PDB file of C-alpha atoms in Angstrom:
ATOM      1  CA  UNK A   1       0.000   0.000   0.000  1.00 47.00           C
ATOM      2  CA  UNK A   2       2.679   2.372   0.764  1.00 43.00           C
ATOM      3  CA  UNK A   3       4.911   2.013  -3.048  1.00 43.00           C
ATOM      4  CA  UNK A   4       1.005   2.453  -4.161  1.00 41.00           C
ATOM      5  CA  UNK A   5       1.008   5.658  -2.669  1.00 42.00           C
ATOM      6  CA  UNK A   6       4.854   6.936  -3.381  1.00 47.00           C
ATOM      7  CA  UNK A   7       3.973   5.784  -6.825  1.00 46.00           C
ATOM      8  CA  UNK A   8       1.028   7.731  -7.189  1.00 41.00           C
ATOM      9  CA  UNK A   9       2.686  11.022  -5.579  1.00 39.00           C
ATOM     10  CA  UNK A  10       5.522  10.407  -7.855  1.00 37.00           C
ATOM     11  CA  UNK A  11       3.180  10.195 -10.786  1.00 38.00           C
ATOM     12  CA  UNK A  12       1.599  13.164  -9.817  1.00 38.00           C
ATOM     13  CA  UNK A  13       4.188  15.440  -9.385  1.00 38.00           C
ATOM     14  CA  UNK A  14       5.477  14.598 -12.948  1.00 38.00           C
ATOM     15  CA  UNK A  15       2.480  15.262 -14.740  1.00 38.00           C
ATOM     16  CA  UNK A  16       2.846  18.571 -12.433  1.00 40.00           C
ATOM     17  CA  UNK A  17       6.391  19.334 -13.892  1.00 37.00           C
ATOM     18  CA  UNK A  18       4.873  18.432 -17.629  1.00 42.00           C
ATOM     19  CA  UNK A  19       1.994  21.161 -17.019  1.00 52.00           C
ATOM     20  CA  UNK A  20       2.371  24.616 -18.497  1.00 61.00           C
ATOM     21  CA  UNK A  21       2.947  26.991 -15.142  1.00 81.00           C
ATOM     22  CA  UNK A  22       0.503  29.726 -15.039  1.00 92.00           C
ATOM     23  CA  UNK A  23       2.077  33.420 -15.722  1.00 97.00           C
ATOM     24  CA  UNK A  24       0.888  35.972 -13.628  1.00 98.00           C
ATOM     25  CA  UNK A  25      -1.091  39.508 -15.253  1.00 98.00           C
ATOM     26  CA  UNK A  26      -2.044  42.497 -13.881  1.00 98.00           C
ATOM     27  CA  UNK A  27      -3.089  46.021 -15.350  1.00 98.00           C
ATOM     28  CA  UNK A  28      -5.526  49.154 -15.510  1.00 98.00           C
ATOM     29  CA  UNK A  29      -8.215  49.534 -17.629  1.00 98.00           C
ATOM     30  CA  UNK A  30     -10.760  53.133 -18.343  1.00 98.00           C
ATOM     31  CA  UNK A  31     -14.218  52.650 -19.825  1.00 97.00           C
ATOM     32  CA  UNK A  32     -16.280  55.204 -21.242  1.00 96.00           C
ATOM     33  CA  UNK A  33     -19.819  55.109 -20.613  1.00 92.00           C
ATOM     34  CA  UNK A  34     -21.803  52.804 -22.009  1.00 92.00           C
ATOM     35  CA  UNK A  35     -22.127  53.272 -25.904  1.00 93.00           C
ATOM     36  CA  UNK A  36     -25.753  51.557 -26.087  1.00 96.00           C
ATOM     37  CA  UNK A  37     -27.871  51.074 -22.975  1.00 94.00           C
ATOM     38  CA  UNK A  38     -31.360  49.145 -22.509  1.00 97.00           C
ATOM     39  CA  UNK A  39     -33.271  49.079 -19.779  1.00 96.00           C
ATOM     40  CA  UNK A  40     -36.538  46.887 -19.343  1.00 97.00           C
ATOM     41  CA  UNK A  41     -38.666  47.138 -16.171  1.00 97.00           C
ATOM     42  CA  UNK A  42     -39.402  44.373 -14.454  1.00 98.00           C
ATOM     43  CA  UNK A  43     -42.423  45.742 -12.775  1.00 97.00           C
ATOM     44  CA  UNK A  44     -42.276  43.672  -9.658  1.00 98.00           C
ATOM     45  CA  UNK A  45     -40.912  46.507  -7.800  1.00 96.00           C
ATOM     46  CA  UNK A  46     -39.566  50.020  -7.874  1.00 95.00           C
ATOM     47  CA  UNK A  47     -36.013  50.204  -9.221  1.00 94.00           C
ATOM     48  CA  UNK A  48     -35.862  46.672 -10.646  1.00 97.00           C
ATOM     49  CA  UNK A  49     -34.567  46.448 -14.309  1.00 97.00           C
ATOM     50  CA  UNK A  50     -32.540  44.102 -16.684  1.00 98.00           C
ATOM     51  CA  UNK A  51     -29.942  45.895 -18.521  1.00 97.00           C
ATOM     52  CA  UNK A  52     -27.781  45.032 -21.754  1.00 97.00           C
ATOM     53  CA  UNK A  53     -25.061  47.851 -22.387  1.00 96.00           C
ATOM     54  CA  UNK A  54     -22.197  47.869 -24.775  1.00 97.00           C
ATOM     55  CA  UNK A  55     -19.431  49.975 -24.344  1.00 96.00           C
ATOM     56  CA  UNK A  56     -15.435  50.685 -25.413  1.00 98.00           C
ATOM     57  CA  UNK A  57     -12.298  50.399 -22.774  1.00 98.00           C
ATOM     58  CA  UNK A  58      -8.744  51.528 -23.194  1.00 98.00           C
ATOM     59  CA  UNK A  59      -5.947  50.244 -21.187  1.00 98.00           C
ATOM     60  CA  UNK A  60      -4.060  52.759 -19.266  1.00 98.00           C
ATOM     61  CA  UNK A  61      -1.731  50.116 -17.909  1.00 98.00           C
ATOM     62  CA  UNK A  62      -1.692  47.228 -20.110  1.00 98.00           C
ATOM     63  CA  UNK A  63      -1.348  43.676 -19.251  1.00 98.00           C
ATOM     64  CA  UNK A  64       1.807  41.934 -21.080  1.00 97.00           C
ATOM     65  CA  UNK A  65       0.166  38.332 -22.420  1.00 96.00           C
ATOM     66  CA  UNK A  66       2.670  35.977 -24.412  1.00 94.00           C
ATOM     67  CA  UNK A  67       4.693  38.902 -25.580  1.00 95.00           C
ATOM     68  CA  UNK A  68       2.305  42.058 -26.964  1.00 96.00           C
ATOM     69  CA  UNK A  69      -0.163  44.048 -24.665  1.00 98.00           C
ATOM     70  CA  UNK A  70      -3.502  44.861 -23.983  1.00 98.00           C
ATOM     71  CA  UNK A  71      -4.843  48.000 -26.048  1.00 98.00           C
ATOM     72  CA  UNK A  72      -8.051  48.017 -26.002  1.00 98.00           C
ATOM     73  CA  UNK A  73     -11.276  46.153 -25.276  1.00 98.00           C
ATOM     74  CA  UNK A  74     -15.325  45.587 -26.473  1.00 98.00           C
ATOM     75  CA  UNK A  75     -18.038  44.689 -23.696  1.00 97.00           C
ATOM     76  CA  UNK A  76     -21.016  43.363 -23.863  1.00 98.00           C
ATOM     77  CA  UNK A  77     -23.211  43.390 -20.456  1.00 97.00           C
ATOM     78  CA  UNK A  78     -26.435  41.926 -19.143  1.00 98.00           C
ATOM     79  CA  UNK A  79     -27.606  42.914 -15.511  1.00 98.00           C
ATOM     80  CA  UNK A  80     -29.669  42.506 -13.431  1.00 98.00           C
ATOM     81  CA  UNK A  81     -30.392  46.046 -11.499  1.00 97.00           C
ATOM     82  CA  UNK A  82     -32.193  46.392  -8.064  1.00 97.00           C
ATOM     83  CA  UNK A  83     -31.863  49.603  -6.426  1.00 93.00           C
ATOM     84  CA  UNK A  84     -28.384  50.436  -5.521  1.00 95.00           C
ATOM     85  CA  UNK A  85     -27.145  47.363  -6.507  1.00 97.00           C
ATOM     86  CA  UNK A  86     -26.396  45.251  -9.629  1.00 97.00           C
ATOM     87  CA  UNK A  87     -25.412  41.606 -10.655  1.00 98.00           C
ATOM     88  CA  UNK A  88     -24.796  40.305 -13.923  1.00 97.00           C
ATOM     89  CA  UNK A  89     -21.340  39.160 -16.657  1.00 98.00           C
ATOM     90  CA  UNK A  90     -20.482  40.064 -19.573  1.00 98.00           C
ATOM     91  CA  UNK A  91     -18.522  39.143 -22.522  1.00 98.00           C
ATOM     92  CA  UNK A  92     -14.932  41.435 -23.793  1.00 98.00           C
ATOM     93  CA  UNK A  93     -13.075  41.127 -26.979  1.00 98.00           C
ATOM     94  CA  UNK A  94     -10.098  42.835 -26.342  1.00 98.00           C
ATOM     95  CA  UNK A  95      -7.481  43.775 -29.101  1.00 98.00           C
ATOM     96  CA  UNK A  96      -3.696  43.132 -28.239  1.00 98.00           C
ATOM     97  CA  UNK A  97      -1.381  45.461 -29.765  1.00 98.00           C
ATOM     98  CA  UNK A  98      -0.065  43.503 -32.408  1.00 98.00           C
ATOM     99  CA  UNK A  99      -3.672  42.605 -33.168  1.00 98.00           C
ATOM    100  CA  UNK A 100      -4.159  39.101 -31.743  1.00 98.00           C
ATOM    101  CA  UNK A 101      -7.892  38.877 -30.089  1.00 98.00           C
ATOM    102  CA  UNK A 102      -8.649  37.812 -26.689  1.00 98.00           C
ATOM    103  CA  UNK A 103     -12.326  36.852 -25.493  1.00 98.00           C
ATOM    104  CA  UNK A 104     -13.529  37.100 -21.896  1.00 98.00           C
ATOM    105  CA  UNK A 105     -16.418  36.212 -19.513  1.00 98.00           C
ATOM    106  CA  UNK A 106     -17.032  38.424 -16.976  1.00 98.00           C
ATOM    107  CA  UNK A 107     -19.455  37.946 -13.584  1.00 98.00           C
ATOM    108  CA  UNK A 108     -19.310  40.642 -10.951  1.00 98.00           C
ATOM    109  CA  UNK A 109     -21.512  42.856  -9.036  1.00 98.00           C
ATOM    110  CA  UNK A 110     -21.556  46.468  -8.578  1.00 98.00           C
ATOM    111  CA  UNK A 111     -23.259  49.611  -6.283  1.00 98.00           C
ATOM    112  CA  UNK A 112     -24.669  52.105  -8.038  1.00 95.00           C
ATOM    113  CA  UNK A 113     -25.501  56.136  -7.944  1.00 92.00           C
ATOM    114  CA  UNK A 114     -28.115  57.618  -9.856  1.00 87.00           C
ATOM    115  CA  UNK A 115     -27.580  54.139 -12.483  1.00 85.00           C
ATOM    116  CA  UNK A 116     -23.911  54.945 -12.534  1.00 90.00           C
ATOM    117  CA  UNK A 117     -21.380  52.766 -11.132  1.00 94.00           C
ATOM    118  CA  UNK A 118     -19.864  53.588  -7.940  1.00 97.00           C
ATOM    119  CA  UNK A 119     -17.862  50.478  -7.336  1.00 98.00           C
ATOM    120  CA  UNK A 120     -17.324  47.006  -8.742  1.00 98.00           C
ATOM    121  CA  UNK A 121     -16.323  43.968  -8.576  1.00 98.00           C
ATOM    122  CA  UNK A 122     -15.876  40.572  -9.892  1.00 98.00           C
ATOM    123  CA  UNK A 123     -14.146  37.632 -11.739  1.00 98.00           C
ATOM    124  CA  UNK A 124     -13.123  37.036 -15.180  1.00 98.00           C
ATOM    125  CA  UNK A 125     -11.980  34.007 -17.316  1.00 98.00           C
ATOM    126  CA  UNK A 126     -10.491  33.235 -20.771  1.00 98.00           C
ATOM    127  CA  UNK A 127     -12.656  31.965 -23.358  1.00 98.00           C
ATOM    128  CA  UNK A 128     -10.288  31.704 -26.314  1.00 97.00           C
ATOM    129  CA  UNK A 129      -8.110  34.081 -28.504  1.00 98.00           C
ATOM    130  CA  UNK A 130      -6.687  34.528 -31.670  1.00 98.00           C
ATOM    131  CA  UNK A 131      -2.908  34.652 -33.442  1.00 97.00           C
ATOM    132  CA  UNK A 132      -0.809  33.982 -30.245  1.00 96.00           C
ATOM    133  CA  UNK A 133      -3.784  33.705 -27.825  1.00 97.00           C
ATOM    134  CA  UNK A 134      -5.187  30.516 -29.465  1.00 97.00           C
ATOM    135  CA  UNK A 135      -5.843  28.678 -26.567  1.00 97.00           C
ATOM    136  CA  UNK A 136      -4.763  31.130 -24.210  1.00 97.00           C
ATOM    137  CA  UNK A 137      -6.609  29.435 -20.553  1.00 97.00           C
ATOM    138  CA  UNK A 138      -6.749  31.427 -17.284  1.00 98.00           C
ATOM    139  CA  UNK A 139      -8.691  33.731 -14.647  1.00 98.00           C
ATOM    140  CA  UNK A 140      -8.597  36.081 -12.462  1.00 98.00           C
ATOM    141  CA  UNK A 141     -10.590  39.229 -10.444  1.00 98.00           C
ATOM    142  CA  UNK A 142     -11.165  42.408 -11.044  1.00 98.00           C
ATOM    143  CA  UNK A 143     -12.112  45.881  -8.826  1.00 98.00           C
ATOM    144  CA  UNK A 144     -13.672  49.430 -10.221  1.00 98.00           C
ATOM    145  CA  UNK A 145     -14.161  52.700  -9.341  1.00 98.00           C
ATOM    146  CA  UNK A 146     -16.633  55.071 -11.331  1.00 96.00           C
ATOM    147  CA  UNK A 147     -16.755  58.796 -12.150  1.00 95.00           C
ATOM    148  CA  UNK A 148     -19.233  61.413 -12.264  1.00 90.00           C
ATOM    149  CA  UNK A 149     -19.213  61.462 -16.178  1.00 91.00           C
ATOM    150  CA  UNK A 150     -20.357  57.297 -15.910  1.00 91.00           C
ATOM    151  CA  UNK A 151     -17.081  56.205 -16.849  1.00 95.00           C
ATOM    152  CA  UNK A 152     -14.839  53.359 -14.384  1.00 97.00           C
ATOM    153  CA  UNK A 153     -11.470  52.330 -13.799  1.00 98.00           C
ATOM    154  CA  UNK A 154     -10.632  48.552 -13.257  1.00 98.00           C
ATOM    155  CA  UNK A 155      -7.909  47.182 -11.984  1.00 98.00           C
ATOM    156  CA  UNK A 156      -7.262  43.512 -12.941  1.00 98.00           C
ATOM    157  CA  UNK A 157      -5.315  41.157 -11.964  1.00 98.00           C
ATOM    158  CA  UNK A 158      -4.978  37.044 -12.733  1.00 98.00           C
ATOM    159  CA  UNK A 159      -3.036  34.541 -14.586  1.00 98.00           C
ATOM    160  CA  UNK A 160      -2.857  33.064 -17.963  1.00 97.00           C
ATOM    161  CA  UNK A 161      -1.635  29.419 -19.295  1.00 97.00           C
ATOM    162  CA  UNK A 162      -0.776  28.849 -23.201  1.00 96.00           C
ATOM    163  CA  UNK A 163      -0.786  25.663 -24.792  1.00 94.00           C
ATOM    164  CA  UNK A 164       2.896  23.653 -25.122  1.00 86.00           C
TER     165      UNK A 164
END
């Protein structure tokens, strides 16, 4: 029983060695208000609404992924609003600087001002990407701050994994 369980660490930690090691990402992102807006009523209660917004982001500290950085990213939102407070994710398609394409899923939650965000927060995870993000595999979190003029910083931070 005990060579069982050597062998078994043993096996383990060389399929560990064999794995790509996750590289660690972190940047700054601003995001204009939202370009389109909708808002439907739910008309259960006062203040309760399901938004979809689209809207443009620059990075203002880019992320370095497998050698070019983050310029600039597309997102696509659907949330659910309640008051103060929303929930919801999102899809990005961010552009790289040597043009490569990254795609994201974002879930978070937020607090809101007069519909505006006020802070937010939230996770995010590859979906795929183009040129050398084919395959590009990771996560991470991110945190926001908005403005007066309904624009937000993010900061964001995670880790990515491309394929051997």
């Amino acid at each position: 029983m005990r060579t069982t369980a050597i062998r078994a660490t043993l096996v383990l930690f060389a399929l560990a060695t064999l794995a790509p090691a996750a590289t660690k990402i972190s940047g700054t992102v601003q995001c204009g208000k939202s370009d389109e807006q909708h808002a439907l009523d739910v008309g259960d209660r006062p203040h309760h609404a399901f938004n979809i917004s689209k809207g443009k982001c620059t990075w203002t500290k880019p992320m370095e992924i497998a050698g070019t950085q983050t310029k600039d990213d597309d997102g696509t939102n659907f949330d659910e609003v309640s008051g103060g407070k929303s929930t919801g994710h999102g899809y990005v398609v961010g552009t790289m600087a040597n043009g490569d394409k990254m795609y994201v899923r974002t879930q978070g939650s937020a607090t809101l001002k007069d519909g505006a965000i006020e802070t937010a927060e939230g996770t995010w995870s590859f979906t795929g990407g183009s040129g050398k993000l084919k395959g590009v595999k990771g996560k991470g979190t991110y945190k926001g701050k908005g403005a007066a003029d309904g624009s937000a910083t993010y900061v964001v931070e995670g880790e990515y994994q491309l394929p051997k």
